mmCIF file of C-alpha atoms in Angstrom:
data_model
loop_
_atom_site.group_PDB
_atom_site.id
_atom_site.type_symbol
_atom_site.label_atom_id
_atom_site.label_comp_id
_atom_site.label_asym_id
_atom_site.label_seq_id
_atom_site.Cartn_x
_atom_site.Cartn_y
_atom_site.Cartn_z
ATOM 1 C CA UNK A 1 121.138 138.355 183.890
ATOM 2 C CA UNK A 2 122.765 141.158 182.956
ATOM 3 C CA UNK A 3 122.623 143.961 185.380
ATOM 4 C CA UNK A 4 124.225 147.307 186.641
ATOM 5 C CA UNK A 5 124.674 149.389 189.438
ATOM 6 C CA UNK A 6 121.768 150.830 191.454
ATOM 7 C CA UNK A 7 123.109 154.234 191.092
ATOM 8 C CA UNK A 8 124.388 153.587 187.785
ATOM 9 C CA UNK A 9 124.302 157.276 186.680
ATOM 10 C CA UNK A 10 125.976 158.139 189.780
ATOM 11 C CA UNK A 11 129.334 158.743 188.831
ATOM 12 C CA UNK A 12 130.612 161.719 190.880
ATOM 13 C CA UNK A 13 130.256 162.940 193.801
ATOM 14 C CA UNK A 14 127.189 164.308 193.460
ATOM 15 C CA UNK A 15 125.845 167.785 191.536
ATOM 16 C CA UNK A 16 125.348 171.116 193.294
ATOM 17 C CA UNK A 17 122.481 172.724 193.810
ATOM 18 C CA UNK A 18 121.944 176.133 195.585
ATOM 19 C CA UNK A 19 123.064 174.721 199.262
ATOM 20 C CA UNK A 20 123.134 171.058 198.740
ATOM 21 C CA UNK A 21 125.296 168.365 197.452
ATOM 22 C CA UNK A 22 123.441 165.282 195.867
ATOM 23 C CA UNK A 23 126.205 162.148 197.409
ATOM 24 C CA UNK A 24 125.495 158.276 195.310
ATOM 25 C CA UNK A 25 125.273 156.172 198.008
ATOM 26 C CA UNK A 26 125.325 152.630 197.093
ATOM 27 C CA UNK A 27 124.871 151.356 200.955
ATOM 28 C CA UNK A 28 121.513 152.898 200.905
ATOM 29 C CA UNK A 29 120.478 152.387 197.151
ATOM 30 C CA UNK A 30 119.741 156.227 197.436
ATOM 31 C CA UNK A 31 121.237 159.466 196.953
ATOM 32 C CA UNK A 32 121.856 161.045 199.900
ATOM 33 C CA UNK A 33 121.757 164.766 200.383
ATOM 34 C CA UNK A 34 124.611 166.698 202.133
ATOM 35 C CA UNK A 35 124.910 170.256 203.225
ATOM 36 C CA UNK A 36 128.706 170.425 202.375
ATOM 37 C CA UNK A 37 131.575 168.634 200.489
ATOM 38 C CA UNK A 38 132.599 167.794 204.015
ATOM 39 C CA UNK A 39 129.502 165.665 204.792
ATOM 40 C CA UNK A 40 129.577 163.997 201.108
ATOM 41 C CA UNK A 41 133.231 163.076 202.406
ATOM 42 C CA UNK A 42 132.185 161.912 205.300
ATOM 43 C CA UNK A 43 129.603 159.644 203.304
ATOM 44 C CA UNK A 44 133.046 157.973 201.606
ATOM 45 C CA UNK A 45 133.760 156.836 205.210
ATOM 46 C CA UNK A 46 130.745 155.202 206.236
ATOM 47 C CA UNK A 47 130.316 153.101 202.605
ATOM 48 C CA UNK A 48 134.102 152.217 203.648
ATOM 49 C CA UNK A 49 133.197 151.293 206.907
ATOM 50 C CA UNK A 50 131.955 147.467 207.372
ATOM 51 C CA UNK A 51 130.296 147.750 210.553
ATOM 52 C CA UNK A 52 127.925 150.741 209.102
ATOM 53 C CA UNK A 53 124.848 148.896 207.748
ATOM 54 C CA UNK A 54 122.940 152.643 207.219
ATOM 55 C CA UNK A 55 122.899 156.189 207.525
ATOM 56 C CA UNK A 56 120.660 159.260 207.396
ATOM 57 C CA UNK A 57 120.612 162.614 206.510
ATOM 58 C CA UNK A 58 118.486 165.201 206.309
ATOM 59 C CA UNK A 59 116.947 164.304 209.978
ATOM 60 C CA UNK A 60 114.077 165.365 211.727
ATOM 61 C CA UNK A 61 115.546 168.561 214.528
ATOM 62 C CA UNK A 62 115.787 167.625 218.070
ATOM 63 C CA UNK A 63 114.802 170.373 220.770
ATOM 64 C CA UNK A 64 117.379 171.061 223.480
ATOM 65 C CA UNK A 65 117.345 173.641 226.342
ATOM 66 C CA UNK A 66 119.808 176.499 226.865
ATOM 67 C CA UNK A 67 119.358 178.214 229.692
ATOM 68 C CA UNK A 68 116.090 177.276 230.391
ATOM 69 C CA UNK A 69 114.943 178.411 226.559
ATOM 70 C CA UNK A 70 114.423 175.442 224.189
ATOM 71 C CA UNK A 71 115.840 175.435 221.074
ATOM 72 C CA UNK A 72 115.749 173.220 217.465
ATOM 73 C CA UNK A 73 119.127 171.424 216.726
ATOM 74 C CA UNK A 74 119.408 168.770 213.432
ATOM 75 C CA UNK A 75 122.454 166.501 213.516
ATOM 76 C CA UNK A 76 124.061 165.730 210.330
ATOM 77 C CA UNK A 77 123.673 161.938 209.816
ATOM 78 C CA UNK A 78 121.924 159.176 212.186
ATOM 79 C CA UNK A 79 124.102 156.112 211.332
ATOM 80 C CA UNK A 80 123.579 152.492 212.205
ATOM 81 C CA UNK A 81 125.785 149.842 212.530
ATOM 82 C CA UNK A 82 125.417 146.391 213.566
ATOM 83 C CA UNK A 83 125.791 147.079 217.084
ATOM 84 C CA UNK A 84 125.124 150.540 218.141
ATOM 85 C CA UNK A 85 123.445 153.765 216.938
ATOM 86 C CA UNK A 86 124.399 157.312 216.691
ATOM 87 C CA UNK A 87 123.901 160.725 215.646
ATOM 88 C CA UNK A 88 127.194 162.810 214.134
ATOM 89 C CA UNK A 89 127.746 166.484 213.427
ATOM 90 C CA UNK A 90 129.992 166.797 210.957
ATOM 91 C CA UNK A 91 132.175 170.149 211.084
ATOM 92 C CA UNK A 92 135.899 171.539 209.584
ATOM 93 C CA UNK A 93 136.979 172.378 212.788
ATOM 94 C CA UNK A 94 134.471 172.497 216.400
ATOM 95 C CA UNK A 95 137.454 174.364 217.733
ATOM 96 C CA UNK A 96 136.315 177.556 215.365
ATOM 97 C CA UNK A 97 132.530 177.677 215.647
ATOM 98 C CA UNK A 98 130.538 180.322 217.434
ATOM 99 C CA UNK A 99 129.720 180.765 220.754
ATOM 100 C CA UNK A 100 125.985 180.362 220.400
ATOM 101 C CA UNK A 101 126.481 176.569 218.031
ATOM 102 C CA UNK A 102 128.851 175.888 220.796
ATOM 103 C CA UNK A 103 126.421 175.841 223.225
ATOM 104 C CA UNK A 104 124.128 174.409 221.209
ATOM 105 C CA UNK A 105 126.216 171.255 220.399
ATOM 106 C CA UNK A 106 127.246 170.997 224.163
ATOM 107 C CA UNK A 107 123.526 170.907 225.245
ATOM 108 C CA UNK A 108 122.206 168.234 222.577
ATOM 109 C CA UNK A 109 125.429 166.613 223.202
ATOM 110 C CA UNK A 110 124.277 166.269 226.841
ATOM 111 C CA UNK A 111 121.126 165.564 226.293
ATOM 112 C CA UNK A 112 121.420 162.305 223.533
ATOM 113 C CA UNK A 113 124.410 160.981 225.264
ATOM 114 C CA UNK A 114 122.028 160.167 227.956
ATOM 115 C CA UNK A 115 120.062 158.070 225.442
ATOM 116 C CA UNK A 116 120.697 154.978 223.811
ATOM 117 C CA UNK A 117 121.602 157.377 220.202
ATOM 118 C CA UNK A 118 124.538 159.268 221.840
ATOM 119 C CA UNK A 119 126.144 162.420 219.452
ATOM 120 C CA UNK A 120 129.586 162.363 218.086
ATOM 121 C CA UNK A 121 131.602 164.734 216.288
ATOM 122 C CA UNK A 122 133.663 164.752 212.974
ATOM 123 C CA UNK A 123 136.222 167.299 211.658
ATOM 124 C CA UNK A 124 138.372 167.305 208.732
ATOM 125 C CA UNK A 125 141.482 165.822 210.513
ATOM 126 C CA UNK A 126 139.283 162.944 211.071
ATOM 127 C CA UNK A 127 137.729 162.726 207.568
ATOM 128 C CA UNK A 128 140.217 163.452 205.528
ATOM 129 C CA UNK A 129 143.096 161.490 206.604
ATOM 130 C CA UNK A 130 145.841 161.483 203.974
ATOM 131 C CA UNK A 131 146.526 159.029 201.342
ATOM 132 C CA UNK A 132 143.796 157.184 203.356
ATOM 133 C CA UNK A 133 140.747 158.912 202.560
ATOM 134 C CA UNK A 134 142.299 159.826 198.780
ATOM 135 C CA UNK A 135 142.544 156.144 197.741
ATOM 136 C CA UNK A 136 138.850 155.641 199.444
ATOM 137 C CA UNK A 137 137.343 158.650 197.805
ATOM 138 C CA UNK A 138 139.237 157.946 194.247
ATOM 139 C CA UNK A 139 138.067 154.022 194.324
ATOM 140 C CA UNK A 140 134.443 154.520 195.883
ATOM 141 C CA UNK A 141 133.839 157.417 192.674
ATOM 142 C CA UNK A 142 135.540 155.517 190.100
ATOM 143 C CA UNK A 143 133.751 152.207 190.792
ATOM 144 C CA UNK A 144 129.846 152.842 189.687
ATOM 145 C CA UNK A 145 128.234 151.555 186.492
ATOM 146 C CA UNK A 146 129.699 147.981 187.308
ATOM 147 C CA UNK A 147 127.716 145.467 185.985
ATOM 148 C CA UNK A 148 127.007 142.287 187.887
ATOM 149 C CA UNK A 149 128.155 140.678 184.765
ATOM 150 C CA UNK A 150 131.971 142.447 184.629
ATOM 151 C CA UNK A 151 132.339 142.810 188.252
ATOM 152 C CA UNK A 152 131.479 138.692 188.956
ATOM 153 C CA UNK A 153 134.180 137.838 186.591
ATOM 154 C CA UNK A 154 136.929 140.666 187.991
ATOM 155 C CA UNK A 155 136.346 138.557 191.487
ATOM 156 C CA UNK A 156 136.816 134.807 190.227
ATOM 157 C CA UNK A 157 139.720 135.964 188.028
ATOM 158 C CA UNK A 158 140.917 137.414 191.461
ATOM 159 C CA UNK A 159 140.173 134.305 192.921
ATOM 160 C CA UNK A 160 141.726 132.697 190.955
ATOM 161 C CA UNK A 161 145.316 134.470 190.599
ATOM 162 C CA UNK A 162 148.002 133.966 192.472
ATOM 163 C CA UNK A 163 148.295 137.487 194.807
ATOM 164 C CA UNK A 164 150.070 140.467 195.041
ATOM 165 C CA UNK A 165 150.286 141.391 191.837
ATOM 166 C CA UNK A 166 150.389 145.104 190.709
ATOM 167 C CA UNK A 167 147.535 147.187 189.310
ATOM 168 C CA UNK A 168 148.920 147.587 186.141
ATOM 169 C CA UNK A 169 149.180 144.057 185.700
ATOM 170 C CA UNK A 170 145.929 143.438 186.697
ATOM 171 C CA UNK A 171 144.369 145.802 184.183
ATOM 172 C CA UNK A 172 147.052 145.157 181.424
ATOM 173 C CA UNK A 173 147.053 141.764 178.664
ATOM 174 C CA UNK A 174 146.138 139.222 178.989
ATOM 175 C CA UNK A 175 144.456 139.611 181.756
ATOM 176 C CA UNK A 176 142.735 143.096 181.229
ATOM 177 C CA UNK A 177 140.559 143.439 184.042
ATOM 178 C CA UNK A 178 137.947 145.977 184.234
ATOM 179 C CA UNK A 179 138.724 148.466 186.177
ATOM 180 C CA UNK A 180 135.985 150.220 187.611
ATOM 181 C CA UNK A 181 134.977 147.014 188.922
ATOM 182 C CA UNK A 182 138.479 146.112 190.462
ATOM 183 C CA UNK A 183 138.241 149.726 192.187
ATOM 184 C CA UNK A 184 134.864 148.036 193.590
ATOM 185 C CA UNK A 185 136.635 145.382 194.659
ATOM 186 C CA UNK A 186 138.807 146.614 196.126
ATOM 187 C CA UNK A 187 136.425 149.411 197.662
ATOM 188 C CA UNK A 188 134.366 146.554 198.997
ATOM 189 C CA UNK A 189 137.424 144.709 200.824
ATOM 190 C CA UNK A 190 137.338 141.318 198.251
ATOM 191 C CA UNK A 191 141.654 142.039 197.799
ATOM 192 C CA UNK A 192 143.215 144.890 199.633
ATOM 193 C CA UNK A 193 145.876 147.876 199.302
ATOM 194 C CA UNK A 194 147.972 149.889 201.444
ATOM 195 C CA UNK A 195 145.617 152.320 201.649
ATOM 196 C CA UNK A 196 147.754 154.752 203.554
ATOM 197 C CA UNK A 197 150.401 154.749 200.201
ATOM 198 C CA UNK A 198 149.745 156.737 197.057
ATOM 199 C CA UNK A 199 147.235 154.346 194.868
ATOM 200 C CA UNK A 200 149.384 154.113 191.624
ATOM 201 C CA UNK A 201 149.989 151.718 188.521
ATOM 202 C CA UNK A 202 152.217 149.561 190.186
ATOM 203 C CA UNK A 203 150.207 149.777 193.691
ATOM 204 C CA UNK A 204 150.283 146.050 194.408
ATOM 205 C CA UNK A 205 146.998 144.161 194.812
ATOM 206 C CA UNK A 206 146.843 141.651 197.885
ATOM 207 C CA UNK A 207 144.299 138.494 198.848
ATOM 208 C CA UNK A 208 143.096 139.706 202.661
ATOM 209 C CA UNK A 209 139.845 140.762 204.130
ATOM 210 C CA UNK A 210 141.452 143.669 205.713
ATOM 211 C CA UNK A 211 142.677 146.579 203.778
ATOM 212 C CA UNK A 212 146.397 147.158 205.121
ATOM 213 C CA UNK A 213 147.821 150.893 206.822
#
C-alpha cells in the first residue's frame, strides 16, 4: 500500500504563532510545540539522536523553594531514552540570564537531580554545532512527504549499490533517486555522511550505521 508520511504536511520547521513555534516531529507522530527557534532546534537533535525513544514539551510546572518561598518552574522538554529519563532547559546562553531564573534553575536543578528525572541544560554552543547541526537540520526538513512506496525502493537500491558514491550520483541518471527520501535515509542512519563537512553535490554517500565526524 501506498502510503506517506505521518506529518506529511509538515514540511518546515514549523509556523509561528504569537509566542510559539509549531516543530513536525516524526518520533512522536505529533507536532510538538516550542517556545523558541532554539527549542525547535533542539527538537532536530533528539529525532537525530538513536537512544531518544520520546520527548515532551509543554510540561506540567514543578514547585521548588527559594528561600523558604515556593515557587512554579516548567522545564522545556521531558525526554526519554531507552535507558534513562530527564528533564532539559533549553537556553542561548545560562551564563546571561537573570539573577532571579538563576536561582530558580539552581533550586529545581537541586531538587530533580535528587530524583530518578535529573535536569540538564542546553545552550546554543551545544545545539548548534557547526556543519553538524546544518546537515541535521537541512536533511531532517527536507525529508517529509516520503512515501513508504519511494522511500522502500531509495533503501534496496542503496542496498544494493556498491558504496561511497556521491550525492549527485545518487540523485542523477540512471539511477535518479528520490531525494527527499535519501535525505531520510540518511537522516535515519540507513548510509551515512561526514556530517561535520559541508553537505554538497558531490558529498559522498557511505554504507555504515554510524554517521561519521
Amino acid at each position: 500500500m501506498r502510503t506517506t508520511d505521518p506529518l506529511l504536511s509538515a514540511t518546515r520547521i514549523g509556523r509561528f504563532g504569537k509566542h510559539s513555534i509549531y516543530f513536525p516531529s516524526r518520533k512522536n507522530i505529533i507536532q510538538l510545540t516550542c517556545n523558541s527557534v532554539l527549542e525547535a532546534d533542539y527538537c532536530i537533535n533528539l529525532e537525530h539522536d538513536e537512544t531518544v525513544v520520546k520527548y515532551t514539551t509543554c510540561l506540567d510546572p514543578i514547585k521548588v523553594a527559594i528561600a523558604d518561598k515556593e515557587y512554579s518552574y516548567t522545564p522545556d522538554f521531558l525526554v526519554d531514552t531507552r535507558e534513562e529519563q530527564f528533564y532539559v532547559e533549553v537556553k542561548p546562553d545560562f551564563k546571561n540570564i537573570n539573577n532571579r531564573l538563576k536561582e530558580k534553575l539552581e533550586a529545581a536543578k537541586r531538587l530533580l537531580d535528587q530524583t530518578a528525572t535529573p535536569l540538564r541544560f542546553a545552550d546554543v554552543l551545544g545545539i548548534r554545532r557547526g556543519f553538524i547541526f546544518l546537515n541535521k537540520k537541512f536533511l531532517y526538513l527536507n525529508s517529509f512527504n516520503v512515501t513508504s512506496d519511494e522511500y522502500e525502493h531509495c533503501l534496496g537500491t542503496l542496498e544494493s549499490l556498491k558504496l561511497p558514491l556521491s550525492l549527485n550520483t545518487l540523485i542523477s541518471a540512471p539511477l535518479n533517486l528520490s531525494q527527499r527520501a535519501l535525505y531520510k535515509a540518511i537522516f535515519e542512519n540507513k548510509v551515512s555522511i561526514h556530517l561535520n563537512k559541508q553537505f554538497r553535490l558531490d558529498t559522498l554517500i557511505y554504507r555504515s550505521q554510524c554517521h561519521m565526524s
